[in-house]
Amino acid sequence: MNKIGSILGLSIATMVVALPASADNDPKKVAIKARQGEMSIRVFNAGPLFAMSKGDMPYDAQLAEKLANNLKVLLSLDNGRAWMPGTSTDEYANDTKALPKIWEKDSKIGDAAKKYKEAVTALAGDAGKGLDALKAKAKDLGEACKGCHDDFRKKEKN
Ligand code: HEC
């Protein structure tokens, strides 16, 4: 085995050991974890943008541009597999908040995803152009996140 081969061999061996411990062997649970992970990265990047637009954090043009661009880059991933059928609260009540209506035949989740994509694209263009520009676009972004959560994510216990 050459050097690269042995490095790869080593990392594959490490993955094989690490995978069951981190995510379970059930591919559907792995998918649920993946989409929740993507959502965590969304909030990690969107959080400071919301904070800046509310005045909870000083406006920083460079940072705002970077975070908005991260959201855009994240959208370029095709993570459709993370939304495989059979992974809703019906089947995995303890693991997910994704409501079964996401997968219904006439599901409107595509519209919510489209709205989100438009909000991210607009934000990525404007976030670095001053606080007022950020505010307007971050508001649309927040509404896009919330709109989808209201319709397709199970509410916290109340
Ligand atoms: C098109 C629908 C949709 C959009 C848009 C959306 N989300 Fe989500 N989000 C969901 C669904 C569905 C879940 C539940 C996923 C699950 O539990 O399997 C979720 C879960 C989450 C979670 C919890 C993740 C976890 O660890 O359980 C966070 C945080 C989150 N979303 C943040 C955001 C933020 C921030 C935005 C906007 C920047 C956003 N989401 C946009 C549908 C959406």
Short mmCIF file of C-alpha atoms and ligand atoms in Angstrom, two decimals:
data_model
loop_
_atom_site.label_atom_id
_atom_site.label_comp_id
_atom_site.label_asym_id
_atom_site.label_seq_id
_atom_site.Cartn_x
_atom_site.Cartn_y
_atom_site.Cartn_z
CA MET A 1 0.00 0.00 0.00
CA ASN A 2 1.39 3.43 -0.88
CA LYS A 3 1.35 6.26 1.58
CA ILE A 4 -1.95 7.81 0.46
CA GLY A 5 -3.51 4.36 0.37
CA SER A 6 -2.49 3.69 3.90
CA ILE A 7 -3.77 7.07 5.03
CA LEU A 8 -7.12 6.40 3.34
CA GLY A 9 -7.16 2.87 4.68
CA LEU A 10 -6.65 4.22 8.12
CA SER A 11 -9.39 6.82 7.82
CA ILE A 12 -11.88 4.32 6.44
CA ALA A 13 -11.07 1.98 9.30
CA THR A 14 -11.65 4.86 11.72
CA MET A 15 -15.00 5.66 10.11
CA VAL A 16 -16.16 2.08 10.29
CA VAL A 17 -15.46 2.09 13.99
CA ALA A 18 -16.90 5.56 14.59
CA LEU A 19 -20.15 5.29 12.62
CA PRO A 20 -22.21 2.93 14.77
CA ALA A 21 -21.31 4.84 17.90
CA SER A 22 -22.30 8.24 16.48
CA ALA A 23 -25.44 7.61 14.50
CA ASP A 24 -26.90 4.11 14.72
CA ASN A 25 -26.99 1.58 11.90
CA ASP A 26 -30.50 2.49 10.79
CA PRO A 27 -30.14 4.50 7.55
CA LYS A 28 -33.35 6.35 8.34
CA LYS A 29 -31.98 7.56 11.66
CA VAL A 30 -28.78 8.58 9.91
CA ALA A 31 -30.91 10.60 7.46
CA ILE A 32 -32.83 12.28 10.31
CA LYS A 33 -29.55 13.22 12.00
CA ALA A 34 -28.21 14.61 8.73
CA ARG A 35 -31.16 16.93 8.13
CA GLN A 36 -31.15 18.08 11.75
CA GLY A 37 -27.42 18.71 11.36
CA GLU A 38 -28.09 20.84 8.31
CA MET A 39 -30.69 22.80 10.28
CA SER A 40 -28.13 23.35 13.05
CA ILE A 41 -25.72 24.82 10.53
CA ARG A 42 -28.51 27.06 9.27
CA VAL A 43 -29.19 28.49 12.71
CA PHE A 44 -25.45 28.74 13.43
CA ASN A 45 -25.10 31.07 10.46
CA ALA A 46 -28.47 32.81 10.57
CA GLY A 47 -28.38 33.44 14.33
CA PRO A 48 -25.82 36.28 14.25
CA LEU A 49 -27.60 37.81 11.24
CA PHE A 50 -30.85 37.96 13.23
CA ALA A 51 -28.92 39.31 16.25
CA MET A 52 -27.33 42.07 14.15
CA SER A 53 -30.63 43.09 12.63
CA LYS A 54 -32.27 43.28 16.07
CA GLY A 55 -29.41 45.35 17.45
CA ASP A 56 -28.32 42.60 19.85
CA MET A 57 -24.94 42.50 18.14
CA PRO A 58 -23.02 45.23 16.31
CA TYR A 59 -23.38 45.18 12.54
CA ASP A 60 -20.28 43.79 10.86
CA ALA A 61 -20.48 43.92 7.07
CA GLN A 62 -17.78 41.34 6.44
CA LEU A 63 -19.20 38.84 8.89
CA ALA A 64 -22.75 39.40 7.64
CA GLU A 65 -21.67 38.77 4.07
CA LYS A 66 -19.78 35.64 5.04
CA LEU A 67 -22.63 34.12 7.05
CA ALA A 68 -25.20 34.89 4.37
CA ASN A 69 -22.94 33.34 1.80
CA ASN A 70 -22.55 30.24 3.96
CA LEU A 71 -26.34 29.84 3.91
CA LYS A 72 -26.24 30.09 0.15
CA VAL A 73 -23.46 27.53 -0.17
CA LEU A 74 -25.40 25.21 2.10
CA LEU A 75 -28.34 25.45 -0.29
CA SER A 76 -26.13 24.21 -3.11
CA LEU A 77 -25.91 20.78 -1.48
CA ASP A 78 -28.44 18.28 -2.73
CA ASN A 79 -29.38 16.66 0.55
CA GLY A 80 -32.70 15.26 -0.63
CA ARG A 81 -31.75 11.82 0.72
CA ALA A 82 -31.99 13.26 4.21
CA TRP A 83 -35.75 13.57 3.66
CA MET A 84 -36.41 9.96 2.74
CA PRO A 85 -39.96 8.68 3.14
CA GLY A 86 -40.71 6.78 6.32
CA THR A 87 -38.79 9.21 8.56
CA SER A 88 -41.61 11.32 10.00
CA THR A 89 -42.95 11.61 13.53
CA ASP A 90 -45.28 8.71 12.64
CA GLU A 91 -42.37 6.28 12.41
CA TYR A 92 -39.73 8.01 14.56
CA ALA A 93 -41.63 9.91 17.24
CA ASN A 94 -38.61 10.04 19.55
CA ASP A 95 -36.09 11.13 16.96
CA THR A 96 -37.71 13.70 14.72
CA LYS A 97 -40.14 16.61 14.60
CA ALA A 98 -40.70 16.29 10.85
CA LEU A 99 -44.47 15.96 10.34
CA PRO A 100 -45.90 13.29 8.00
CA LYS A 101 -47.58 15.97 5.87
CA ILE A 102 -44.13 16.75 4.42
CA TRP A 103 -44.43 13.54 2.40
CA GLU A 104 -48.10 13.79 1.44
CA LYS A 105 -48.82 13.74 -2.24
CA ASP A 106 -50.01 17.34 -2.44
CA SER A 107 -47.43 18.56 0.07
CA LYS A 108 -46.67 22.27 -0.02
CA ILE A 109 -43.20 21.88 1.42
CA GLY A 110 -41.72 22.61 -2.00
CA ASP A 111 -43.27 26.10 -1.85
CA ALA A 112 -41.77 26.69 1.59
CA ALA A 113 -38.37 25.51 0.36
CA LYS A 114 -38.63 27.83 -2.63
CA LYS A 115 -39.46 30.80 -0.42
CA TYR A 116 -36.45 29.97 1.71
CA LYS A 117 -34.18 29.73 -1.30
CA GLU A 118 -35.35 33.13 -2.56
CA ALA A 119 -34.83 34.68 0.88
CA VAL A 120 -31.29 33.28 1.14
CA THR A 121 -30.38 34.41 -2.35
CA ALA A 122 -31.62 37.95 -1.70
CA LEU A 123 -29.85 38.04 1.66
CA ALA A 124 -26.55 36.84 0.23
CA GLY A 125 -26.65 39.72 -2.24
CA ASP A 126 -27.38 42.41 0.36
CA ALA A 127 -26.12 41.36 3.79
CA GLY A 128 -22.82 43.21 3.42
CA LYS A 129 -24.41 46.41 2.12
CA GLY A 130 -25.31 48.03 5.41
CA LEU A 131 -27.53 47.39 8.40
CA ASP A 132 -30.76 48.56 6.74
CA ALA A 133 -30.24 46.23 3.78
CA LEU A 134 -29.48 43.35 6.12
CA LYS A 135 -32.54 44.08 8.27
CA ALA A 136 -34.96 43.89 5.36
CA LYS A 137 -33.55 40.65 4.02
CA ALA A 138 -33.07 38.99 7.42
CA LYS A 139 -36.74 39.64 8.15
CA ASP A 140 -37.75 37.73 5.01
CA LEU A 141 -35.34 34.96 5.96
CA GLY A 142 -36.79 34.65 9.46
CA GLU A 143 -40.27 34.47 8.02
CA ALA A 144 -39.17 31.73 5.61
CA CYS A 145 -37.70 29.63 8.44
CA LYS A 146 -40.72 30.18 10.66
CA GLY A 147 -43.25 29.62 7.91
CA CYS A 148 -41.90 26.16 7.23
CA HIS A 149 -41.51 25.27 10.89
CA ASP A 150 -45.09 26.38 11.64
CA ASP A 151 -46.47 24.11 8.95
CA PHE A 152 -44.15 21.13 8.87
CA ARG A 153 -42.37 20.81 12.21
CA LYS A 154 -44.01 19.43 15.31
CA LYS A 155 -44.46 22.06 18.00
CA GLU A 156 -42.56 21.82 21.26
CA LYS A 157 -44.74 20.36 24.00
CA ASN A 158 -47.07 23.04 25.30
C1 HEC B 1 -38.76 24.03 4.03
C2 HEC B 1 -38.86 23.82 5.46
C3 HEC B 1 -37.86 24.42 6.41
C4 HEC B 1 -37.16 25.59 6.30
C5 HEC B 1 -37.23 26.65 5.20
C6 HEC B 1 -36.34 25.69 7.49
N1 HEC B 1 -36.54 24.60 8.29
FE1 HEC B 1 -35.60 24.23 10.06
N2 HEC B 1 -36.63 22.47 10.23
C7 HEC B 1 -37.56 21.99 9.33
C8 HEC B 1 -38.04 20.69 9.78
C9 HEC B 1 -39.08 19.83 9.08
C10 HEC B 1 -37.38 20.41 10.99
C11 HEC B 1 -37.50 19.13 11.83
C12 HEC B 1 -36.43 18.15 11.37
C13 HEC B 1 -36.41 16.86 12.15
O1 HEC B 1 -36.61 16.89 13.38
O2 HEC B 1 -36.17 15.80 11.54
C14 HEC B 1 -36.50 21.55 11.24
C15 HEC B 1 -35.65 21.67 12.34
C16 HEC B 1 -34.86 22.77 12.63
C17 HEC B 1 -34.02 22.89 13.80
C18 HEC B 1 -33.85 21.84 14.91
C19 HEC B 1 -32.72 20.88 14.47
C20 HEC B 1 -32.50 19.74 15.46
O3 HEC B 1 -31.36 19.55 15.88
O4 HEC B 1 -33.46 19.03 15.77
C21 HEC B 1 -33.40 24.11 13.71
C22 HEC B 1 -32.39 24.71 14.69
C23 HEC B 1 -33.86 24.75 12.50
N3 HEC B 1 -34.76 23.89 11.86
C24 HEC B 1 -33.45 25.99 12.07
C25 HEC B 1 -33.85 26.58 10.87
C26 HEC B 1 -33.45 27.91 10.45
C27 HEC B 1 -32.60 28.88 11.27
C28 HEC B 1 -34.01 28.12 9.23
C29 HEC B 1 -33.91 29.33 8.36
C30 HEC B 1 -32.62 29.99 8.25
C31 HEC B 1 -34.76 26.92 8.90
N4 HEC B 1 -34.64 26.02 9.91
C32 HEC B 1 -35.49 26.76 7.73
C33 HEC B 1 -37.97 22.61 8.18
C34 HEC B 1 -37.47 23.80 7.68
#
